[in-house]
Amino acid sequence: MSTTRQLLDDCFLHDKDRMKHAEVLDTIDRSLNLVVNDEELSLDDAYGRIIAQDVIAPRNVPYTDNTAVDGYAFSHADYISYEGKLALGALIAAGDSHEVTLKKGECARIFTGAIMPQNAETVAMQEDCEITEDGKIFIPSGLKLGANCRKAGEDLKAETCVINQAELLTPAKIATLASIGMAQIKLRKKLRIAILSTGNEILDASQPFSAGKVYDANRPMLKALLASPMVTISDLGILPDNEAAITQAMRDAAKNHDLILTSGGASRGDEDHMLNVLSNLGKRHLWQIAIKPGRPMMFGQINNCVVVSLPGNPVASMVCANLYVYPVIAKLLGMPIKQPQVISVAADFEIKKKKTDRREFLRGWLQEDENGNTIAVKFDRDGSGLITGLRKATGLIEIPEEVNKINKGDRVRFVPFHAFKPS
């Protein structure tokens, strides 16, 4: 007696039916919004945080015209008229607030950062000048109008927006805030992230090794990858392949976190429970994506807590974290999703046949060939469990869905790992 095998009722069965890379990003963009409140902190605590206000410059920076060097300030017209030989007038030091007006044919001794005289716009460096026998200052010819003078507002103009809300505060932006005297800043609160791994075979690095077990690389990797001043991370450890235990842990974590990241158990095996847990506790926005590595990834929510279930293999887990978790974090903090800057370079490898309908991300790095041209080098093995490839790589080589082969010398897109991070 023969039996007829039933077809799987699964829209994700083939890559052409799975969600494409661009569709995943669009789903994240459409599904998520700002979830954290604001808090006011000191400028000293603002680095690496997301600003929650537009910043308007209250005054010009510099506030007045000032000198960029130690030297002599004068009117360029007098410099020409008196053939570079000017009488010495006032002395102006940095920090002096009184206004100085020069007499005709006069220059002022001035020090870096000091306010320019009212009727002067040019400064000669002291080492270029000479004191003549009659006590005047001789300034060599050739000095251009406005030389060595910093104009009021040339850095920041009063009443202009210098930083927009939802920007990440870098050291340069901290300097901008300090330059206009902002001691207190309104910031987004830190995003609360929980990270856990699942699997009966998974060991923490602190546990003794035994046959059939494997050490958990994902939790430490993800904690290091996502660590930043804009988030707090809770390590929820390793859960067994037990649906009840996973359900309880996820339910509890969703109460006091904004984002839960899991690794492992997101496929369809008998011991893969994430699909049922997420479907029972909340809702699923996507499952199974047309990329390599990283196909079995889920994205959904439990009430107001977002859940991203990453693949269990470390390479796939890290690739998906770069591609999708960073955009999730950005959206939850009220930032736009960043398009990573890519570098177009020649491939130093070939792929004789690539499956279409899926996007592939190869581990690789850039180097120079014998002619000094930059080329992309691919790690020689593609296994999703080979951490060595991650260790050697400095970024991902992106191969679009429609490409079916790569010849040596073809142009490919290289994305450095740092380009994925919110900025």
mmCIF file of C-alpha atoms in Angstrom, residues 35-365:
data_model
loop_
_atom_site.group_PDB
_atom_site.id
_atom_site.type_symbol
_atom_site.label_atom_id
_atom_site.label_comp_id
_atom_site.label_asym_id
_atom_site.label_seq_id
_atom_site.Cartn_x
_atom_site.Cartn_y
_atom_site.Cartn_z
ATOM 1 C CA VAL A 35 9.159 53.514 22.530
ATOM 2 C CA VAL A 36 11.363 55.267 25.117
ATOM 3 C CA ASN A 37 10.671 58.446 27.056
ATOM 4 C CA ASP A 38 12.989 61.424 27.524
ATOM 5 C CA GLU A 39 15.179 62.441 30.438
ATOM 6 C CA GLU A 40 17.327 65.465 31.150
ATOM 7 C CA LEU A 41 20.977 64.827 31.933
ATOM 8 C CA SER A 42 24.183 66.791 32.128
ATOM 9 C CA LEU A 43 26.411 67.296 29.104
ATOM 10 C CA ASP A 44 28.967 65.003 30.750
ATOM 11 C CA ASP A 45 26.498 62.113 30.489
ATOM 12 C CA ALA A 46 25.396 62.802 26.905
ATOM 13 C CA TYR A 47 28.064 61.073 24.816
ATOM 14 C CA GLY A 48 26.706 58.218 22.710
ATOM 15 C CA ARG A 49 23.103 59.012 23.623
ATOM 16 C CA ILE A 50 20.235 60.085 21.362
ATOM 17 C CA ILE A 51 19.242 63.718 21.727
ATOM 18 C CA ALA A 52 15.526 64.366 22.202
ATOM 19 C CA GLN A 53 15.397 68.037 21.209
ATOM 20 C CA ASP A 54 16.344 70.374 18.427
ATOM 21 C CA VAL A 55 19.226 72.615 19.480
ATOM 22 C CA ILE A 56 19.125 76.251 18.359
ATOM 23 C CA ALA A 57 22.261 78.361 18.647
ATOM 24 C CA PRO A 58 21.419 81.231 21.069
ATOM 25 C CA ARG A 59 24.258 83.395 19.743
ATOM 26 C CA ASN A 60 26.975 83.502 17.131
ATOM 27 C CA VAL A 61 29.999 81.263 17.601
ATOM 28 C CA PRO A 62 32.451 82.948 17.640
ATOM 29 C CA TYR A 63 30.425 85.711 19.263
ATOM 30 C CA THR A 64 32.614 88.457 17.786
ATOM 31 C CA ASP A 65 35.388 88.710 15.242
ATOM 32 C CA ASN A 66 38.592 87.461 16.867
ATOM 33 C CA THR A 67 42.151 86.642 15.981
ATOM 34 C CA ALA A 68 43.366 83.151 15.122
ATOM 35 C CA VAL A 69 47.023 83.940 15.951
ATOM 36 C CA ASP A 70 49.280 86.027 18.162
ATOM 37 C CA GLY A 71 50.320 89.116 16.207
ATOM 38 C CA TYR A 72 49.156 92.547 15.126
ATOM 39 C CA ALA A 73 45.643 93.569 14.075
ATOM 40 C CA PHE A 74 45.013 96.428 11.658
ATOM 41 C CA SER A 75 42.901 97.835 8.860
ATOM 42 C CA HIS A 76 43.967 96.355 5.532
ATOM 43 C CA ALA A 77 43.400 99.768 3.911
ATOM 44 C CA ASP A 78 45.915 101.352 6.350
ATOM 45 C CA TYR A 79 48.321 98.474 5.697
ATOM 46 C CA ILE A 80 48.294 99.408 2.012
ATOM 47 C CA SER A 81 48.311 103.169 2.539
ATOM 48 C CA TYR A 82 51.200 103.153 5.007
ATOM 49 C CA GLU A 83 53.151 100.504 3.045
ATOM 50 C CA GLY A 84 53.092 98.056 5.924
ATOM 51 C CA LYS A 85 54.583 100.412 8.526
ATOM 52 C CA LEU A 86 52.072 101.043 11.338
ATOM 53 C CA ALA A 87 52.236 102.700 14.752
ATOM 54 C CA LEU A 88 51.665 100.444 17.759
ATOM 55 C CA GLY A 89 48.460 101.207 19.638
ATOM 56 C CA ALA A 90 46.489 99.124 22.139
ATOM 57 C CA LEU A 91 47.332 95.706 23.531
ATOM 58 C CA ILE A 92 44.397 93.241 23.454
ATOM 59 C CA ALA A 93 44.504 89.915 25.318
ATOM 60 C CA ALA A 94 42.131 86.951 25.074
ATOM 61 C CA GLY A 95 39.247 87.488 27.463
ATOM 62 C CA ASP A 96 39.321 91.312 27.315
ATOM 63 C CA SER A 97 35.779 92.525 26.792
ATOM 64 C CA HIS A 98 36.302 96.230 26.137
ATOM 65 C CA GLU A 99 35.994 97.540 22.601
ATOM 66 C CA VAL A 100 39.075 98.984 20.949
ATOM 67 C CA THR A 101 39.090 101.431 18.032
ATOM 68 C CA LEU A 102 42.359 102.049 16.230
ATOM 69 C CA LYS A 103 43.543 105.439 15.084
ATOM 70 C CA LYS A 104 44.489 106.030 11.479
ATOM 71 C CA GLY A 105 47.761 104.224 10.650
ATOM 72 C CA GLU A 106 47.733 102.259 13.886
ATOM 73 C CA CYS A 107 47.821 98.524 14.707
ATOM 74 C CA ALA A 108 47.072 96.663 17.941
ATOM 75 C CA ARG A 109 49.197 94.022 19.641
ATOM 76 C CA ILE A 110 46.772 91.092 19.890
ATOM 77 C CA PHE A 111 46.787 87.515 21.240
ATOM 78 C CA THR A 112 45.003 84.395 19.988
ATOM 79 C CA GLY A 113 41.266 84.466 20.667
ATOM 80 C CA ALA A 114 41.137 88.176 21.513
ATOM 81 C CA ILE A 115 38.368 90.414 20.136
ATOM 82 C CA MET A 116 39.360 92.309 17.027
ATOM 83 C CA PRO A 117 39.401 96.124 17.120
ATOM 84 C CA GLN A 118 36.219 97.689 15.716
ATOM 85 C CA ASN A 119 37.922 99.030 12.606
ATOM 86 C CA ALA A 120 40.368 96.138 11.947
ATOM 87 C CA GLU A 121 39.838 92.959 9.963
ATOM 88 C CA THR A 122 43.322 91.602 9.272
ATOM 89 C CA VAL A 123 46.040 90.103 11.494
ATOM 90 C CA ALA A 124 49.724 89.513 10.802
ATOM 91 C CA MET A 125 51.522 86.746 12.719
ATOM 92 C CA GLN A 126 54.055 88.123 15.171
ATOM 93 C CA GLU A 127 56.923 86.076 13.735
ATOM 94 C CA ASP A 128 56.437 87.738 10.350
ATOM 95 C CA CYS A 129 56.671 91.271 11.725
ATOM 96 C CA GLU A 130 59.583 93.518 12.761
ATOM 97 C CA ILE A 131 59.884 96.451 15.167
ATOM 98 C CA THR A 132 61.585 99.351 13.430
ATOM 99 C CA GLU A 133 64.080 101.762 14.993
ATOM 100 C CA ASP A 134 61.389 104.384 15.445
ATOM 101 C CA GLY A 135 59.175 101.883 17.348
ATOM 102 C CA LYS A 136 56.723 101.131 14.585
ATOM 103 C CA ILE A 137 55.629 97.695 13.400
ATOM 104 C CA PHE A 138 56.702 96.662 9.926
ATOM 105 C CA ILE A 139 54.416 94.105 8.268
ATOM 106 C CA PRO A 140 55.705 92.480 5.047
ATOM 107 C CA SER A 141 53.688 92.916 1.878
ATOM 108 C CA GLY A 142 51.380 90.271 0.421
ATOM 109 C CA LEU A 143 48.997 89.794 3.341
ATOM 110 C CA LYS A 144 45.412 89.305 2.133
ATOM 111 C CA LEU A 145 42.397 91.181 3.455
ATOM 112 C CA GLY A 146 40.911 89.287 6.431
ATOM 113 C CA ALA A 147 43.986 87.108 7.010
ATOM 114 C CA ASN A 148 44.110 85.278 10.364
ATOM 115 C CA CYS A 149 40.772 86.740 11.477
ATOM 116 C CA ARG A 150 37.903 84.495 12.594
ATOM 117 C CA LYS A 151 34.585 86.113 11.743
ATOM 118 C CA ALA A 152 31.626 86.256 14.114
ATOM 119 C CA GLY A 153 29.250 83.349 13.434
ATOM 120 C CA GLU A 154 31.576 81.562 11.024
ATOM 121 C CA ASP A 155 31.178 78.376 13.081
ATOM 122 C CA LEU A 156 27.544 78.740 14.218
ATOM 123 C CA LYS A 157 25.011 81.394 13.273
ATOM 124 C CA ALA A 158 22.622 82.616 15.952
ATOM 125 C CA GLU A 159 19.059 81.207 15.735
ATOM 126 C CA THR A 160 20.045 78.333 13.432
ATOM 127 C CA CYS A 161 19.401 74.678 14.272
ATOM 128 C CA VAL A 162 22.777 73.073 14.892
ATOM 129 C CA ILE A 163 21.643 69.605 16.062
ATOM 130 C CA ASN A 164 18.323 67.928 15.280
ATOM 131 C CA GLN A 165 16.446 65.670 17.643
ATOM 132 C CA ALA A 166 17.080 61.924 17.204
ATOM 133 C CA GLU A 167 20.753 62.480 16.337
ATOM 134 C CA LEU A 168 23.437 60.386 18.007
ATOM 135 C CA LEU A 169 25.710 62.582 20.113
ATOM 136 C CA THR A 170 29.277 62.136 18.909
ATOM 137 C CA PRO A 171 32.323 63.894 20.425
ATOM 138 C CA ALA A 172 32.028 66.615 17.753
ATOM 139 C CA LYS A 173 28.370 67.210 18.629
ATOM 140 C CA ILE A 174 29.255 67.296 22.334
ATOM 141 C CA ALA A 175 31.770 70.028 21.446
ATOM 142 C CA THR A 176 29.016 71.910 19.609
ATOM 143 C CA LEU A 177 26.706 71.761 22.635
ATOM 144 C CA ALA A 178 29.502 72.900 24.934
ATOM 145 C CA SER A 179 30.367 75.803 22.604
ATOM 146 C CA ILE A 180 26.893 77.303 23.099
ATOM 147 C CA GLY A 181 26.827 76.710 26.853
ATOM 148 C CA MET A 182 24.343 73.832 27.085
ATOM 149 C CA ALA A 183 24.983 72.165 30.441
ATOM 150 C CA GLN A 184 21.753 70.117 30.503
ATOM 151 C CA ILE A 185 20.454 68.116 27.550
ATOM 152 C CA LYS A 186 17.166 66.329 26.928
ATOM 153 C CA LEU A 187 17.989 62.759 25.861
ATOM 154 C CA ARG A 188 16.169 59.594 24.933
ATOM 155 C CA LYS A 189 16.195 57.119 27.787
ATOM 156 C CA LYS A 190 18.287 54.028 27.237
ATOM 157 C CA LEU A 191 16.681 51.178 25.326
ATOM 158 C CA ARG A 192 16.310 48.086 27.525
ATOM 159 C CA ILE A 193 17.478 44.947 25.716
ATOM 160 C CA ALA A 194 17.285 41.352 26.981
ATOM 161 C CA ILE A 195 19.473 38.693 25.368
ATOM 162 C CA LEU A 196 19.057 34.927 25.793
ATOM 163 C CA SER A 197 20.081 31.712 24.093
ATOM 164 C CA THR A 198 18.166 28.452 23.816
ATOM 165 C CA GLY A 199 19.212 24.834 23.407
ATOM 166 C CA ASN A 200 19.758 21.739 25.526
ATOM 167 C CA GLU A 201 23.210 21.429 23.985
ATOM 168 C CA ILE A 202 24.330 24.942 24.856
ATOM 169 C CA LEU A 203 26.849 25.577 27.651
ATOM 170 C CA ASP A 204 27.908 28.814 29.285
ATOM 171 C CA ALA A 205 31.652 29.463 29.056
ATOM 172 C CA SER A 206 31.890 28.988 32.836
ATOM 173 C CA GLN A 207 30.650 25.383 32.669
ATOM 174 C CA PRO A 208 32.811 22.268 32.156
ATOM 175 C CA PHE A 209 32.750 20.809 28.670
ATOM 176 C CA SER A 210 31.170 17.434 27.887
ATOM 177 C CA ALA A 211 30.491 15.434 24.719
ATOM 178 C CA GLY A 212 27.432 16.524 22.769
ATOM 179 C CA LYS A 213 27.601 20.053 24.133
ATOM 180 C CA VAL A 214 28.739 23.320 22.571
ATOM 181 C CA TYR A 215 29.714 26.580 24.189
ATOM 182 C CA ASP A 216 27.417 29.551 23.649
ATOM 183 C CA ALA A 217 29.177 32.115 21.455
ATOM 184 C CA ASN A 218 26.042 34.070 20.582
ATOM 185 C CA ARG A 219 25.197 35.763 23.875
ATOM 186 C CA PRO A 220 28.707 37.150 24.471
ATOM 187 C CA MET A 221 28.960 38.160 20.811
ATOM 188 C CA LEU A 222 25.614 39.954 20.755
ATOM 189 C CA LYS A 223 26.274 41.708 24.047
ATOM 190 C CA ALA A 224 29.582 43.002 22.710
ATOM 191 C CA LEU A 225 28.128 43.893 19.311
ATOM 192 C CA LEU A 226 25.245 45.945 20.714
ATOM 193 C CA ALA A 227 26.920 47.478 23.751
ATOM 194 C CA SER A 228 26.706 51.279 23.626
ATOM 195 C CA PRO A 229 25.721 54.226 25.831
ATOM 196 C CA MET A 230 22.242 54.236 24.219
ATOM 197 C CA VAL A 231 21.195 50.814 25.578
ATOM 198 C CA THR A 232 21.218 48.692 28.687
ATOM 199 C CA ILE A 233 21.586 44.942 28.226
ATOM 200 C CA SER A 234 20.238 42.177 30.462
ATOM 201 C CA ASP A 235 21.788 38.728 30.065
ATOM 202 C CA LEU A 236 18.999 36.196 30.649
ATOM 203 C CA GLY A 237 21.310 33.237 30.174
ATOM 204 C CA ILE A 238 20.567 29.937 28.439
ATOM 205 C CA LEU A 239 17.137 28.309 28.322
ATOM 206 C CA PRO A 240 16.477 24.605 27.675
ATOM 207 C CA ASP A 241 14.473 23.412 24.678
ATOM 208 C CA ASN A 242 11.302 23.499 26.726
ATOM 209 C CA GLU A 243 8.317 25.484 25.487
ATOM 210 C CA ALA A 244 6.918 26.171 28.949
ATOM 211 C CA ALA A 245 10.251 27.463 30.267
ATOM 212 C CA ILE A 246 10.790 29.651 27.216
ATOM 213 C CA THR A 247 7.232 30.977 27.405
ATOM 214 C CA GLN A 248 7.625 31.987 31.041
ATOM 215 C CA ALA A 249 11.014 33.639 30.461
ATOM 216 C CA MET A 250 9.745 35.570 27.436
ATOM 217 C CA ARG A 251 6.582 36.666 29.221
ATOM 218 C CA ASP A 252 8.594 37.950 32.176
ATOM 219 C CA ALA A 253 11.236 39.661 30.031
ATOM 220 C CA ALA A 254 8.599 41.466 27.965
ATOM 221 C CA LYS A 255 7.308 43.225 31.079
ATOM 222 C CA ASN A 256 10.442 45.293 31.670
ATOM 223 C CA HIS A 257 12.344 45.335 28.375
ATOM 224 C CA ASP A 258 11.827 47.115 25.078
ATOM 225 C CA LEU A 259 13.556 44.475 22.960
ATOM 226 C CA ILE A 260 14.239 40.767 23.436
ATOM 227 C CA LEU A 261 16.894 39.063 21.326
ATOM 228 C CA THR A 262 16.984 35.295 21.241
ATOM 229 C CA SER A 263 19.247 32.942 19.336
ATOM 230 C CA GLY A 264 18.416 29.387 18.383
ATOM 231 C CA GLY A 265 15.073 27.604 18.191
ATOM 232 C CA ALA A 266 13.665 29.817 15.415
ATOM 233 C CA SER A 267 13.376 27.064 12.778
ATOM 234 C CA ARG A 268 10.814 24.252 12.470
ATOM 235 C CA GLY A 269 12.407 21.319 14.266
ATOM 236 C CA ASP A 270 10.644 19.455 17.034
ATOM 237 C CA GLU A 271 12.784 21.259 19.610
ATOM 238 C CA ASP A 272 12.420 24.697 17.998
ATOM 239 C CA HIS A 273 9.848 26.496 20.118
ATOM 240 C CA MET A 274 10.246 30.193 19.349
ATOM 241 C CA LEU A 275 7.619 30.181 16.619
ATOM 242 C CA ASN A 276 4.921 28.801 18.945
ATOM 243 C CA VAL A 277 6.004 30.924 21.903
ATOM 244 C CA LEU A 278 5.899 34.168 19.949
ATOM 245 C CA SER A 279 2.616 33.266 18.246
ATOM 246 C CA ASN A 280 0.998 32.374 21.600
ATOM 247 C CA LEU A 281 2.282 35.381 23.564
ATOM 248 C CA GLY A 282 2.064 38.062 20.928
ATOM 249 C CA LYS A 283 2.236 38.465 17.169
ATOM 250 C CA ARG A 284 4.712 37.626 14.450
ATOM 251 C CA HIS A 285 5.519 40.141 11.701
ATOM 252 C CA LEU A 286 7.868 37.928 9.706
ATOM 253 C CA TRP A 287 9.511 34.521 9.708
ATOM 254 C CA GLN A 288 11.941 33.026 7.214
ATOM 255 C CA ILE A 289 13.827 35.467 4.994
ATOM 256 C CA ALA A 290 15.532 35.055 1.647
ATOM 257 C CA ILE A 291 19.114 35.714 2.684
ATOM 258 C CA LYS A 292 22.187 33.588 3.286
ATOM 259 C CA PRO A 293 23.225 33.141 6.034
ATOM 260 C CA GLY A 294 20.294 33.830 8.315
ATOM 261 C CA ARG A 295 17.115 32.395 6.816
ATOM 262 C CA PRO A 296 15.349 31.255 10.038
ATOM 263 C CA MET A 297 14.830 34.658 11.678
ATOM 264 C CA MET A 298 11.643 35.885 13.341
ATOM 265 C CA PHE A 299 10.489 39.370 14.155
ATOM 266 C CA GLY A 300 7.427 40.177 16.211
ATOM 267 C CA GLN A 301 6.225 41.601 19.500
ATOM 268 C CA ILE A 302 4.819 40.701 22.891
ATOM 269 C CA ASN A 303 2.569 43.621 23.822
ATOM 270 C CA ASN A 304 4.904 46.649 23.461
ATOM 271 C CA CYS A 305 8.115 44.624 23.607
ATOM 272 C CA VAL A 306 9.755 43.803 20.273
ATOM 273 C CA VAL A 307 11.155 40.298 19.782
ATOM 274 C CA VAL A 308 13.850 39.326 17.289
ATOM 275 C CA SER A 309 14.687 35.613 17.188
ATOM 276 C CA LEU A 310 18.046 35.136 15.515
ATOM 277 C CA PRO A 311 19.442 31.921 14.039
ATOM 278 C CA GLY A 312 21.514 29.703 16.306
ATOM 279 C CA ASN A 313 24.619 29.556 14.122
ATOM 280 C CA PRO A 314 27.005 32.347 15.200
ATOM 281 C CA VAL A 315 27.742 33.636 11.685
ATOM 282 C CA ALA A 316 24.057 33.856 10.781
ATOM 283 C CA SER A 317 23.293 35.406 14.159
ATOM 284 C CA MET A 318 25.893 38.144 13.721
ATOM 285 C CA VAL A 319 24.959 38.831 10.097
ATOM 286 C CA CYS A 320 21.275 39.226 11.023
ATOM 287 C CA ALA A 321 22.152 41.401 14.016
ATOM 288 C CA ASN A 322 24.078 43.767 11.755
ATOM 289 C CA LEU A 323 21.452 43.772 9.029
ATOM 290 C CA TYR A 324 18.273 43.927 11.111
ATOM 291 C CA VAL A 325 18.805 44.398 14.858
ATOM 292 C CA TYR A 326 20.602 47.710 14.415
ATOM 293 C CA PRO A 327 17.639 49.073 12.381
ATOM 294 C CA VAL A 328 15.245 47.798 15.069
ATOM 295 C CA ILE A 329 17.233 49.627 17.749
ATOM 296 C CA ALA A 330 17.300 52.792 15.659
ATOM 297 C CA LYS A 331 13.525 52.806 15.166
ATOM 298 C CA LEU A 332 12.788 52.114 18.835
ATOM 299 C CA LEU A 333 14.964 55.108 19.753
ATOM 300 C CA GLY A 334 13.182 57.330 17.242
ATOM 301 C CA MET A 335 16.003 57.401 14.700
ATOM 302 C CA PRO A 336 15.677 56.764 10.955
ATOM 303 C CA ILE A 337 17.002 53.487 9.618
ATOM 304 C CA LYS A 338 20.527 54.054 8.369
ATOM 305 C CA GLN A 339 21.529 52.994 4.885
ATOM 306 C CA PRO A 340 25.059 51.629 5.364
ATOM 307 C CA GLN A 341 27.698 53.203 3.174
ATOM 308 C CA VAL A 342 29.005 50.600 0.753
ATOM 309 C CA ILE A 343 32.288 50.442 -1.123
ATOM 310 C CA SER A 344 32.285 49.241 -4.731
ATOM 311 C CA VAL A 345 35.394 47.155 -5.424
ATOM 312 C CA ALA A 346 36.597 44.366 -7.677
ATOM 313 C CA ALA A 347 36.086 40.787 -6.470
ATOM 314 C CA ASP A 348 39.213 38.724 -5.876
ATOM 315 C CA PHE A 349 37.147 35.541 -6.040
ATOM 316 C CA GLU A 350 34.618 33.776 -8.192
ATOM 317 C CA ILE A 351 31.288 32.086 -7.558
ATOM 318 C CA LYS A 352 30.467 29.747 -10.410
ATOM 319 C CA LYS A 353 26.805 29.386 -9.517
ATOM 320 C CA LYS A 354 24.685 31.334 -7.049
ATOM 321 C CA LYS A 355 21.042 30.700 -6.295
ATOM 322 C CA THR A 356 18.879 33.627 -7.366
ATOM 323 C CA ASP A 357 15.926 35.003 -5.376
ATOM 324 C CA ARG A 358 18.053 35.381 -2.272
ATOM 325 C CA ARG A 359 20.653 37.920 -1.169
ATOM 326 C CA GLU A 360 23.952 36.582 0.114
ATOM 327 C CA PHE A 361 26.340 38.185 2.579
ATOM 328 C CA LEU A 362 29.859 36.800 2.456
ATOM 329 C CA ARG A 363 32.483 37.390 5.105
ATOM 330 C CA GLY A 364 35.452 39.216 3.714
ATOM 331 C CA TRP A 365 37.923 42.063 3.835
#
